[in-house]
CSV table of C-alpha atoms in Angstrom, one decimal:
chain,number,residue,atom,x,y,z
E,1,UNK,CA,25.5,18.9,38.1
E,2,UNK,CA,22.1,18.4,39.1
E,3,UNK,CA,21.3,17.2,42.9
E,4,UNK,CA,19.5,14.1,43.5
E,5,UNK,CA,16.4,15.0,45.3
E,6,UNK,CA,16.5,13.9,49.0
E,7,UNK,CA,13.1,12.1,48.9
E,8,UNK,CA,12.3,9.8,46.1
E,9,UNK,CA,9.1,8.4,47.3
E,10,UNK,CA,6.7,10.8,45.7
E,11,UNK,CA,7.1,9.9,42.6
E,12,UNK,CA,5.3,6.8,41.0
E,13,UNK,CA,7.7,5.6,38.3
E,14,UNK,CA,6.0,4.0,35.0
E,15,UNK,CA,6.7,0.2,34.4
E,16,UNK,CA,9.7,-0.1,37.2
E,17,UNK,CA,10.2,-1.8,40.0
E,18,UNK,CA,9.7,1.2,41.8
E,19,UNK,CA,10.8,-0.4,45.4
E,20,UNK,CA,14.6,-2.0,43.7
E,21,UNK,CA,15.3,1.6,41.7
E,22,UNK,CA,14.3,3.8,45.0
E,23,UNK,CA,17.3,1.7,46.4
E,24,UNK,CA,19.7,2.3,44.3
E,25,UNK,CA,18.3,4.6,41.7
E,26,UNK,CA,20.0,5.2,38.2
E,27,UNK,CA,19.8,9.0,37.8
E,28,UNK,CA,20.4,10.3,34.6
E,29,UNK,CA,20.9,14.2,34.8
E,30,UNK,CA,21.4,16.0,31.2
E,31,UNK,CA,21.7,14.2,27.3
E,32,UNK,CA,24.2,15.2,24.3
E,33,UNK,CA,24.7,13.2,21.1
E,34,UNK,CA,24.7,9.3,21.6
E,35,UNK,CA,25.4,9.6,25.5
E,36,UNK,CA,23.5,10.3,28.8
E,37,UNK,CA,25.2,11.9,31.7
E,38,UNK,CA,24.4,10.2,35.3
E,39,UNK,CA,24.4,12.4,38.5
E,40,UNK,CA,27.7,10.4,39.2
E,41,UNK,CA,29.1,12.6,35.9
E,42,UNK,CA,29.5,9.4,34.1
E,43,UNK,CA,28.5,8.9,30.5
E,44,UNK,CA,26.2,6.7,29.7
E,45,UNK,CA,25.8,5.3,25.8
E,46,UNK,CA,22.0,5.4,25.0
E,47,UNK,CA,21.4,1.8,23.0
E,48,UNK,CA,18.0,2.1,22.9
E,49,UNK,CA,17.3,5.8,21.9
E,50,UNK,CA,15.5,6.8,25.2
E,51,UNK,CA,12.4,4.5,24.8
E,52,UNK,CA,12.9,3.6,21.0
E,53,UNK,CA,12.3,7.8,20.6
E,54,UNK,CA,14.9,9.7,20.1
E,55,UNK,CA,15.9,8.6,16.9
E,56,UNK,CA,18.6,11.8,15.9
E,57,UNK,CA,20.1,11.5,18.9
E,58,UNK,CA,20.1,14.0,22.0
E,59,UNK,CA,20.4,17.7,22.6
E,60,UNK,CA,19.8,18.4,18.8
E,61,UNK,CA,20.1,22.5,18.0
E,62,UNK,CA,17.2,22.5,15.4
E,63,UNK,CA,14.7,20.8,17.5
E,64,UNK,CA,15.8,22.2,20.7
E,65,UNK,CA,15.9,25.8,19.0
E,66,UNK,CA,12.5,25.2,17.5
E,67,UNK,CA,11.1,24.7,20.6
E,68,UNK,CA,12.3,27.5,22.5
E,69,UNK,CA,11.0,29.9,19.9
E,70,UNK,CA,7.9,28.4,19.6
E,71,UNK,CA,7.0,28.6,23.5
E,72,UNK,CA,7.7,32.6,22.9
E,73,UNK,CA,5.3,32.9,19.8
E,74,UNK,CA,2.7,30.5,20.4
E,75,UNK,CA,2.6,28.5,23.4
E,76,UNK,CA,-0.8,27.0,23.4
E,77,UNK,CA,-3.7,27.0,20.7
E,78,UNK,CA,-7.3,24.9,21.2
E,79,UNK,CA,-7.4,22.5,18.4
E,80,UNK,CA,-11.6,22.3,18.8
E,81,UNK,CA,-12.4,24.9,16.8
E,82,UNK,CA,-9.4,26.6,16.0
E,83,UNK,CA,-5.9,25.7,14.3
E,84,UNK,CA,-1.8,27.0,13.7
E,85,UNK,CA,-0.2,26.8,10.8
E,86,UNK,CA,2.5,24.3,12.3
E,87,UNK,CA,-0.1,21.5,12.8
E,88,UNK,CA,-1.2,21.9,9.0
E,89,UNK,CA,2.5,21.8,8.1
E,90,UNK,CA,3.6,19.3,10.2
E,91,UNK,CA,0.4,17.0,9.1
E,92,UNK,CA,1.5,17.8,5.3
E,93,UNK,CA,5.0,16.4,6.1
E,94,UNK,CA,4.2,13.8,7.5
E,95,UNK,CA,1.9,12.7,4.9
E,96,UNK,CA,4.3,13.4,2.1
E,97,UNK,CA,6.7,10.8,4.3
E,98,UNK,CA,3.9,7.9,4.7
E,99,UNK,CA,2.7,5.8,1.9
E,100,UNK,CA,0.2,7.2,-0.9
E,101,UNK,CA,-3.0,7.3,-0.9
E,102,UNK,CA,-2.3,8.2,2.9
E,103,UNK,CA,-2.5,11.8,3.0
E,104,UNK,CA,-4.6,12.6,6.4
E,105,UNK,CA,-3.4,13.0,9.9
E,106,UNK,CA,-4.8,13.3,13.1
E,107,UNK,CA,-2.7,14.4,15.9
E,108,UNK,CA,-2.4,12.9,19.5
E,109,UNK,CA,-0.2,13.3,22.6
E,110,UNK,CA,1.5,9.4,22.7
E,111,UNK,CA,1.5,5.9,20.9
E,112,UNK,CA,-1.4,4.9,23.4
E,113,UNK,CA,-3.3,7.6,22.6
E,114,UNK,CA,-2.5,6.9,18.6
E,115,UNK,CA,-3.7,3.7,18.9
E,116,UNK,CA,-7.0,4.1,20.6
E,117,UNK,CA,-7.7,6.7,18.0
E,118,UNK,CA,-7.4,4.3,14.9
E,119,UNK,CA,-9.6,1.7,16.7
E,120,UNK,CA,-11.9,4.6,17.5
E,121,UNK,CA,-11.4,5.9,13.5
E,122,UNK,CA,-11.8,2.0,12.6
E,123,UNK,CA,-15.3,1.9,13.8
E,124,UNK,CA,-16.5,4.9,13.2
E,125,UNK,CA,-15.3,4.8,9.9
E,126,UNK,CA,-17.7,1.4,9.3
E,127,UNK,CA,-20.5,2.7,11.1
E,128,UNK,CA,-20.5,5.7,8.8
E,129,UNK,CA,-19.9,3.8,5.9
E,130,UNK,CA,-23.6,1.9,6.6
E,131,UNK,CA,-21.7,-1.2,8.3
E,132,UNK,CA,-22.2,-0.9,11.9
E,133,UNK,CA,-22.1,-4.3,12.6
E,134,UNK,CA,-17.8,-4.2,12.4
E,135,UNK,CA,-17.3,-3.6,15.8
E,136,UNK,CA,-14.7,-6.7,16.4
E,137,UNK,CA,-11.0,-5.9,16.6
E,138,UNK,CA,-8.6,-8.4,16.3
E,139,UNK,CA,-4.9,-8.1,17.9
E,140,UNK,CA,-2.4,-10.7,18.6
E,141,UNK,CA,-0.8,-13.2,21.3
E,142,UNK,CA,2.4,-10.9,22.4
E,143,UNK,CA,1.3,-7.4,21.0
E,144,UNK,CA,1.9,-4.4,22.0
E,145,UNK,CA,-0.1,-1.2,21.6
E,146,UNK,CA,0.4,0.9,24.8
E,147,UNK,CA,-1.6,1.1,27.9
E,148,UNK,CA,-5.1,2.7,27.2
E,149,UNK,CA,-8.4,0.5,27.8
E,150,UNK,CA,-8.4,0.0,23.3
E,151,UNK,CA,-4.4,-1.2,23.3
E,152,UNK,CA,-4.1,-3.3,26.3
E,153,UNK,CA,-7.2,-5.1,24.4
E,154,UNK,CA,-6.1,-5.6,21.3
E,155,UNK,CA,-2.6,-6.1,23.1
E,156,UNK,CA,-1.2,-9.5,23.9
E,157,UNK,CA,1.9,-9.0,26.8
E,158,UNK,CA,-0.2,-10.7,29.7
E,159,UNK,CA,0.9,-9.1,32.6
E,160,UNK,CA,-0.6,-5.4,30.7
E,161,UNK,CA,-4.1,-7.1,31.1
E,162,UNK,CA,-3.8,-9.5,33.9
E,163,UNK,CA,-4.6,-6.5,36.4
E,164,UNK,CA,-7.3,-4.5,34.6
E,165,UNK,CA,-10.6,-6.6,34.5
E,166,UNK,CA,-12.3,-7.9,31.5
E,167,UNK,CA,-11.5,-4.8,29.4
E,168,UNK,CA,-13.2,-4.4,26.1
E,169,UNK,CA,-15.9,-6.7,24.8
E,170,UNK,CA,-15.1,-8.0,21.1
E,171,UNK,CA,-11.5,-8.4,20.8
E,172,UNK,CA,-9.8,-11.7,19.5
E,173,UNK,CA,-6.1,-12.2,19.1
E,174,UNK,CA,-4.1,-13.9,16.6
E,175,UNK,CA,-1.0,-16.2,17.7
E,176,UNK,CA,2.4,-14.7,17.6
E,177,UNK,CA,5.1,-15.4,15.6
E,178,UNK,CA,7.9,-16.6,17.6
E,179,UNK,CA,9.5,-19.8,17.4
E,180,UNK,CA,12.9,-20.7,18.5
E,181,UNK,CA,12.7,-24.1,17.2
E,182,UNK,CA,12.8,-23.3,13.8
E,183,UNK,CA,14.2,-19.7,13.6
E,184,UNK,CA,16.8,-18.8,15.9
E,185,UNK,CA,19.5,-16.7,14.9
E,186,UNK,CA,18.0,-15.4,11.9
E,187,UNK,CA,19.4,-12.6,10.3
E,188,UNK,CA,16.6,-10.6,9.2
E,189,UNK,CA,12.9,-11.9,8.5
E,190,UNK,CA,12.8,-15.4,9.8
E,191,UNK,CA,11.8,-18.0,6.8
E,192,UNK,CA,9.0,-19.6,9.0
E,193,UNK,CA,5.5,-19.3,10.0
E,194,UNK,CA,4.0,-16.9,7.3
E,195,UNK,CA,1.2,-19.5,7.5
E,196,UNK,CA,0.1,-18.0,11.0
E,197,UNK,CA,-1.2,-15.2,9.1
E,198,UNK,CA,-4.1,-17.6,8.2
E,199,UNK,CA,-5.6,-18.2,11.5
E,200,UNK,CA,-7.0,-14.9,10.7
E,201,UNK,CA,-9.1,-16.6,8.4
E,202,UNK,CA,-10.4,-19.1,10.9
E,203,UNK,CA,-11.5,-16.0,13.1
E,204,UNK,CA,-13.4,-14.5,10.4
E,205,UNK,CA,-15.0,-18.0,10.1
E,206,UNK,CA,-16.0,-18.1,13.7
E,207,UNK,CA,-17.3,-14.6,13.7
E,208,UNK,CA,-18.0,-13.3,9.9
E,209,UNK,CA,-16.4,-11.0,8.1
E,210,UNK,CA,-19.4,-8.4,8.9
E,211,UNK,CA,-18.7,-8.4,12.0
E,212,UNK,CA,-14.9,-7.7,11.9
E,213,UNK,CA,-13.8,-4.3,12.0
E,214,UNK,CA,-10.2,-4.2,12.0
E,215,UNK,CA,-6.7,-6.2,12.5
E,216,UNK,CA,-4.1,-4.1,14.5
E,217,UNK,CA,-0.7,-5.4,14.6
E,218,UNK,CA,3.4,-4.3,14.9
E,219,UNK,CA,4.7,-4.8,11.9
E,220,UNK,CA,7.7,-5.6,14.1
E,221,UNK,CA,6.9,-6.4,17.5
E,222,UNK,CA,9.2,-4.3,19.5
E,223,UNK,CA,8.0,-4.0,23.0
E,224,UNK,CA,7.9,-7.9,23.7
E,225,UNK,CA,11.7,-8.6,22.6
E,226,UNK,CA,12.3,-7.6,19.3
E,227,UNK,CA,9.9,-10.4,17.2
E,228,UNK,CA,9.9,-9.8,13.3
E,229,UNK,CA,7.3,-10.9,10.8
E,230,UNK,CA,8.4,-13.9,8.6
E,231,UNK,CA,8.4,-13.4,5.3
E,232,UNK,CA,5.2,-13.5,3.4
E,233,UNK,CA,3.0,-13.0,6.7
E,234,UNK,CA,2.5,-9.4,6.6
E,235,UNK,CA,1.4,-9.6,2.7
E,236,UNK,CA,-0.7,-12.6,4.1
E,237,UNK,CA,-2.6,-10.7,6.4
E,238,UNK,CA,-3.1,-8.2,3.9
E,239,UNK,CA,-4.7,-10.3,1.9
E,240,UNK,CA,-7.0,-11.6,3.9
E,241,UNK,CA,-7.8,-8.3,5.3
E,242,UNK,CA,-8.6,-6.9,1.5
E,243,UNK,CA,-10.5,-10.2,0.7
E,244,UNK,CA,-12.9,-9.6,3.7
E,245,UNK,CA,-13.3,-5.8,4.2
E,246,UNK,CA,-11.4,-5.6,7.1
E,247,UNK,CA,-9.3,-2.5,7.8
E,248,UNK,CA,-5.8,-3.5,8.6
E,249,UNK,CA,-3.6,-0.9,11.2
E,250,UNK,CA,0.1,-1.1,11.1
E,251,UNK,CA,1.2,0.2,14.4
E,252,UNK,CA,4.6,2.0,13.8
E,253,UNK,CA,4.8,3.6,17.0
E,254,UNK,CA,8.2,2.1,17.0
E,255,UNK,CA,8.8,1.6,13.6
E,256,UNK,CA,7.8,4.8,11.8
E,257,UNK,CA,10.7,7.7,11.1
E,258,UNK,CA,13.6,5.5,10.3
E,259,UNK,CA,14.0,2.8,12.4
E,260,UNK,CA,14.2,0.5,9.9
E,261,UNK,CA,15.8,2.6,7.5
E,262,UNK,CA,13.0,3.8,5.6
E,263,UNK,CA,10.0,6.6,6.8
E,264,UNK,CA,7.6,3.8,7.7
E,265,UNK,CA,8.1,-0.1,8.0
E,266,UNK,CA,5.5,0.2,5.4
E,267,UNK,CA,7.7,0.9,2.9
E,268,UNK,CA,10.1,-1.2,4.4
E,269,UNK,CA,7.8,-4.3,3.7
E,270,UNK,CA,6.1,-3.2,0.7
E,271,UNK,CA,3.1,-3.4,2.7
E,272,UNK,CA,0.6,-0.6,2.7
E,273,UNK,CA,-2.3,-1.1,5.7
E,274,UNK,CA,-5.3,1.4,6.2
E,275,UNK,CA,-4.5,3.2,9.0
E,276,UNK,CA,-0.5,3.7,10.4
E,277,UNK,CA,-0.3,4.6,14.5
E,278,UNK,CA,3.4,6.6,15.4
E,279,UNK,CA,4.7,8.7,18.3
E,280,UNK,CA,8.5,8.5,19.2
E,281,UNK,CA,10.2,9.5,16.3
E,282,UNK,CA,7.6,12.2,15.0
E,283,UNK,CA,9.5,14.8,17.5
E,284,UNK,CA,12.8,12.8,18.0
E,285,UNK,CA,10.8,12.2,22.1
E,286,UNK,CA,11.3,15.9,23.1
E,287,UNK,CA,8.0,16.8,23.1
E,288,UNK,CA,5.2,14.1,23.6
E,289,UNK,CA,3.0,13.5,20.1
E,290,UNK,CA,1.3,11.2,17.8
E,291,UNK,CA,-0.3,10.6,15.0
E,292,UNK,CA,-2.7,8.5,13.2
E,293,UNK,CA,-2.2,8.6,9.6
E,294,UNK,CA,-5.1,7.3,7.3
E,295,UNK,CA,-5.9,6.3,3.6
E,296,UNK,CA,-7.8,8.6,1.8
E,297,UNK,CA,-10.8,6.8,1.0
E,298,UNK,CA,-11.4,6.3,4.9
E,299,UNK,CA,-10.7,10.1,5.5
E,300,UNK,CA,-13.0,11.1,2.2
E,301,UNK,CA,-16.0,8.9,3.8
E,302,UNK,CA,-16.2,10.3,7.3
E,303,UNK,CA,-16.2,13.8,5.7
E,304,UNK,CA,-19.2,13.3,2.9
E,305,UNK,CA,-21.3,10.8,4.9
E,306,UNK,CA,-20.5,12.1,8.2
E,307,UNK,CA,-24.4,13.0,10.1
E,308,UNK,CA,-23.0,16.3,12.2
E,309,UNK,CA,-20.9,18.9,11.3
E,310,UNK,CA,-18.3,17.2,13.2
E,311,UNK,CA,-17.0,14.4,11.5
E,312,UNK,CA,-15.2,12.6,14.2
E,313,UNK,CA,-16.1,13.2,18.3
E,314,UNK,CA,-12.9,12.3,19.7
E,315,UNK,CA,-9.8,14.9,20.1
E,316,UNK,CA,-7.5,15.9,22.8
E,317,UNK,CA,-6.8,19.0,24.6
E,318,UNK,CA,-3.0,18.8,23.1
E,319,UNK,CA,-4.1,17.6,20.0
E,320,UNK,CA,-1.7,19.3,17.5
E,321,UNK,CA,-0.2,21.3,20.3
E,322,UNK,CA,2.3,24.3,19.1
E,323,UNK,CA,5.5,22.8,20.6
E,324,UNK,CA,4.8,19.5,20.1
E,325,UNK,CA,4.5,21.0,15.6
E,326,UNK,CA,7.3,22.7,16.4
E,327,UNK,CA,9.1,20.4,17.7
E,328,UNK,CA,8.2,17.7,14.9
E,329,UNK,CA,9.0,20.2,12.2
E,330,UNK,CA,12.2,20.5,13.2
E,331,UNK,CA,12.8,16.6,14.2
E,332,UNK,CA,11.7,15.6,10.5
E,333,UNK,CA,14.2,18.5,9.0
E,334,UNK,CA,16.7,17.3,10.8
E,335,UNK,CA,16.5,13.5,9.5
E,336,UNK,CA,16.1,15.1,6.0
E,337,UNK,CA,19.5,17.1,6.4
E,338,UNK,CA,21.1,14.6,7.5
E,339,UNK,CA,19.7,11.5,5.2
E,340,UNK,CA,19.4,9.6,8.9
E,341,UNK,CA,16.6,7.0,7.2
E,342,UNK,CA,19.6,6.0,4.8
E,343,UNK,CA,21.9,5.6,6.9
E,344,UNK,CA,20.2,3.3,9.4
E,345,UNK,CA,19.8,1.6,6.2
E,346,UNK,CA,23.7,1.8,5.3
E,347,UNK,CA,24.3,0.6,8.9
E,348,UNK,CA,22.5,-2.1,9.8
E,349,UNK,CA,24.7,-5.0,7.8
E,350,UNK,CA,27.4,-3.7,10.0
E,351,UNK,CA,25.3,-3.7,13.3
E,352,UNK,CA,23.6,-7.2,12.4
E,353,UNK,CA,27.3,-9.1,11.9
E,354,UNK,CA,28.3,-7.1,14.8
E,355,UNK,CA,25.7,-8.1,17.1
E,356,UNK,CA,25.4,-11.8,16.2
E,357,UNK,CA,29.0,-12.4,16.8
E,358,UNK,CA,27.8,-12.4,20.6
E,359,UNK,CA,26.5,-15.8,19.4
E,360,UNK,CA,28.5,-17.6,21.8
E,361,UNK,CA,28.0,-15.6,25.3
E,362,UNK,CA,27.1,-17.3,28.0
E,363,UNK,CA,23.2,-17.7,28.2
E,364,UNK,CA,22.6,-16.7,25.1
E,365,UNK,CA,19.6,-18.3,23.1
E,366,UNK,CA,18.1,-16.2,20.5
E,367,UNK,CA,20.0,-13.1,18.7
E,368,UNK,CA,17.6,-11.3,16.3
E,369,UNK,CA,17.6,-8.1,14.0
E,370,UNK,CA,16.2,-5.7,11.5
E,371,UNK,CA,17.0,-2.4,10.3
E,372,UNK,CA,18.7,-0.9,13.3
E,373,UNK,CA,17.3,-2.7,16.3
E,374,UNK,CA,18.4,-5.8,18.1
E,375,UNK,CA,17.2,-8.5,20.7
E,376,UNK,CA,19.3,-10.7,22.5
E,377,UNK,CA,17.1,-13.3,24.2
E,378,UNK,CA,18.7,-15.1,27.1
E,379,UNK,CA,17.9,-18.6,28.8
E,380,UNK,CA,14.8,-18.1,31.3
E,381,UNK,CA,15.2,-17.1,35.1
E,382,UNK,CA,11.9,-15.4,35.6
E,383,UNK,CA,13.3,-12.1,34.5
E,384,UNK,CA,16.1,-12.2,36.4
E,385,UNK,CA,18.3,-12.5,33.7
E,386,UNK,CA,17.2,-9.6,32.0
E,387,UNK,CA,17.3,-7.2,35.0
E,388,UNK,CA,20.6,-8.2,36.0
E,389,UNK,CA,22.1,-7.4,32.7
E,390,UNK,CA,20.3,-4.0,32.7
E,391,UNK,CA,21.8,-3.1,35.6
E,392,UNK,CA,25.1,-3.9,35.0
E,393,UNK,CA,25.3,-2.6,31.9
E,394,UNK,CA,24.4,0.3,33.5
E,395,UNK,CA,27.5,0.4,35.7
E,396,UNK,CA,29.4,-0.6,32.5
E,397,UNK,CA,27.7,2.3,30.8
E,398,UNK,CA,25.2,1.4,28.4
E,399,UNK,CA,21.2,2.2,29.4
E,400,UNK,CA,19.9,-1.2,27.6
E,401,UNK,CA,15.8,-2.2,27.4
E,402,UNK,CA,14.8,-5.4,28.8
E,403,UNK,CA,11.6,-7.6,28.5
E,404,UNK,CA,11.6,-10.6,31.0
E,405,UNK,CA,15.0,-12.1,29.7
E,406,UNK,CA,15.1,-10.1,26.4
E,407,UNK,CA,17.5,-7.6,25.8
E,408,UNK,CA,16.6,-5.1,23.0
E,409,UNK,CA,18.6,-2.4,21.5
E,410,UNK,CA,17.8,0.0,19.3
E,411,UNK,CA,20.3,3.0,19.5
E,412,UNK,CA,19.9,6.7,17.8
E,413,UNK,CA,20.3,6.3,13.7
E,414,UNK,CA,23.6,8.8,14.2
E,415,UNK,CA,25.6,5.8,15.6
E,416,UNK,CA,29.1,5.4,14.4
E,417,UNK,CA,30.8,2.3,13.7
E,418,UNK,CA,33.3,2.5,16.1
E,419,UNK,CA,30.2,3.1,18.8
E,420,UNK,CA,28.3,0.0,17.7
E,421,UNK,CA,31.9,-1.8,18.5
E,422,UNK,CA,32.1,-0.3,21.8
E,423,UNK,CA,28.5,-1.6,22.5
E,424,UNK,CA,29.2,-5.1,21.5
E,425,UNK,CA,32.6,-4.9,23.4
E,426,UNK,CA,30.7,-3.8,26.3
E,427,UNK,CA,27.6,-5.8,25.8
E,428,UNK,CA,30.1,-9.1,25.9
E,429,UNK,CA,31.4,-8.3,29.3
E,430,UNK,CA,27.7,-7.7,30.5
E,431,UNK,CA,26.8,-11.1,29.6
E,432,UNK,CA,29.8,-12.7,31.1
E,433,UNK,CA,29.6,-11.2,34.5
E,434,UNK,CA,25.6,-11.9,35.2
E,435,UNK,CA,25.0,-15.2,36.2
């Protein structure tokens, strides 16, 4: 058993409330399976697959194998210049995964970094294509697309922008989709407010098509609570986006590699954008990666009208990196081996009657789901809600992800049955002891 380290002030932590966890941290010392171990040697079920990531669940041989070769072989290769053969295989599996006419990938280090890429792709793409004048990206109320300068933009959780200045010039933002009134406790796509879609069209009239470079949105939005697109919107806004020349960027950070029970939520929607942004999945989260995968025709354009050698100047250090292919190779084996896509998909009728049967807890507003995932929105208390039940499902055993007073769960695609019973048993005793 690991020790926990005397001092934990040194370390920064990423989106906590660093000053509450330093007082009674939640430790979490090795991984197997569906389960976490804490440095009290209890087991802790993982409902939310790390941070919507590790999709085949912990400790896997194959990727964990993979990796420890690969650091012996290979550990590091500049991708300016010079390539491996894992990147180049890795990039052809991935394309072979996505939908056609999508066949090119660039390679980055997170979903942030994926994201600033396609905008960066977006408008270099219409610049090279003799229509510099697309420079406006539109995002929407409640998005999510990481925490570089580009997604905190085009982003729309208020308290990611509320710190940083005036941030990009350019950006609009659509509304969001969420309404209580009419949809809560929908099983599935909510049947209202596909019409939203079409205040995309009054932004184009306030600002011209020609202007417009590109519409970036989750197909569903996972990071603010779990919010799926009604029905008809997403073909909506890619209508309108045809219609006006505007490229339209699914970001499937969350989505992509069998979330919903299909590669992409592409496919999953019948809904094919321009440009698709993942990370998580792509290397099951034990090695930090993403990708931006294109359509051809964007890809084909930047290479014959391109005005240097260098098609594109934008790139990472670890773009690509050995360990990171490695590591992705053997995630995306492993889901094939094990058909894990299809059986999220075989699962989730199971896991959506199991979760909305905690319908009548106490404080219990919203329950909403797709593919595998689930939120459980609770009545207001300025997040207290939320944190409370984090925490003691955490001394119940279950690591659960809160937004304000969401609760979102989202667990590895091997869950059993009989382990999406014990989170719902578990989950019901939660609710009942938080106030």
């Amino acid at each position: 058993m690991t020790a926990r380290p005397n001092n934990l002030d040194s370390y920064w932590m990423p989106f906590t409330a660093n000053k509450q966890f330093k007082k009674d941290p939640r430790m979490l010392v090795s991984a197997d399976g569906m389960y976490y171990t804490s440095d009290d040697g209890r087991q802790i079920m993982d409902t939310s697959a790390g941070l919507w990531c590790v999709n085949a669940g912990h400790n896997r041989p194959k990727i964990r194998e993979a990796v420890q070769a690969q650091v012996a072989e290979l550990d590091y290769c500049p991708s300016f210049q010079f390539g491996h053969p894992k990147a180049f295989e890795l990039a052809n599996q991935v394309a072979e995964l996505f939908p056609d006419g999508m066949n090119h990938v660039f390679f980055t280090n997170s979903g942030s970094e994926s994201v600033d890429t396609a905008l960066k792709i977006a408008l270099a793409y219409h610049r090279t294509n003799g229509q510099g004048t697309r420079t406006r990206l539109i995002g929407r109320e409640r998005g999510y697309h990481g925490t570089g300068f580009g997604g905190i933009t085009v982003g729309g959780l208020v308290k990611n922008r509320m710190y940083f200045g005036s941030l990009l010039t350019g950006a609009d933002h659509m509304p969001h989709t969420h309404d209580l009134a009419k949809n809560a406790f929908t099983k599935g796509c909510p049947d209202h407010g596909a019409e939203l879609a079409d205040e995309l069209e009054n932004i184009v009239a306030l600002h011209d098509a020609s202007n417009i470079a590109a519409v970036i949105v989750e197909p569903m939005a996972g990071s603010t609570g779990v919010l799926m697109p009604p029905k008809g919107y997403l073909q909506r806004l890619r209508e309108i986006c045809t219609k006006h020349g505007i490229l339209l960027i699914f970001d499937e950070v969350i989505t992509a590699f069998g979330r919903l029970g299909t590669a992409t939520a592409s496919d999953y929607f019948g809904v094919k954008p321009d440009i698709i942004t993942c990370a998580k999945g792509l290397t099951n989260g034990v090695v930090p990666m993403g990708a931006v995968v294109v359509a051809d025709y964007i890809y084909d354009t930047m290479m014959e009208k391109a005005d240097s050698p260098i098609e594109l100047f934008h790139g990472y250090t670890y773009s690509g990196h050995p360990i990171a292919s490695a590591a992705g190779l053997a995630s995306l084996e492993t889901y094939r081996e094990e058909g894990l896509f299809q059986r999220a998909h075989d699962l989730a009728p199971y896991w959506e009657e199991s979760l909305h049967q905690l319908k009548d807890c106490k404080n219990v507003i919203d329950i909403r789901n797709i593919g595998l995932v689930g939120a459980i929105e609770l009545e207001a208390k300025g997040g207290t809600r939320g944190f409370n039940a984090m925490v003691e499902a955490y001394k119940q055993g279950l690591m659960i992800r809160i937004t304000g007073d969401i609760i979102a769960m989202s667990p590895p695609l091997i869950i059993e049955k009989k382990e999406i019973d014990q989170i719902m048993e578990t989950m019901r005793s939660v609710l009942a002891a938080i106030d």
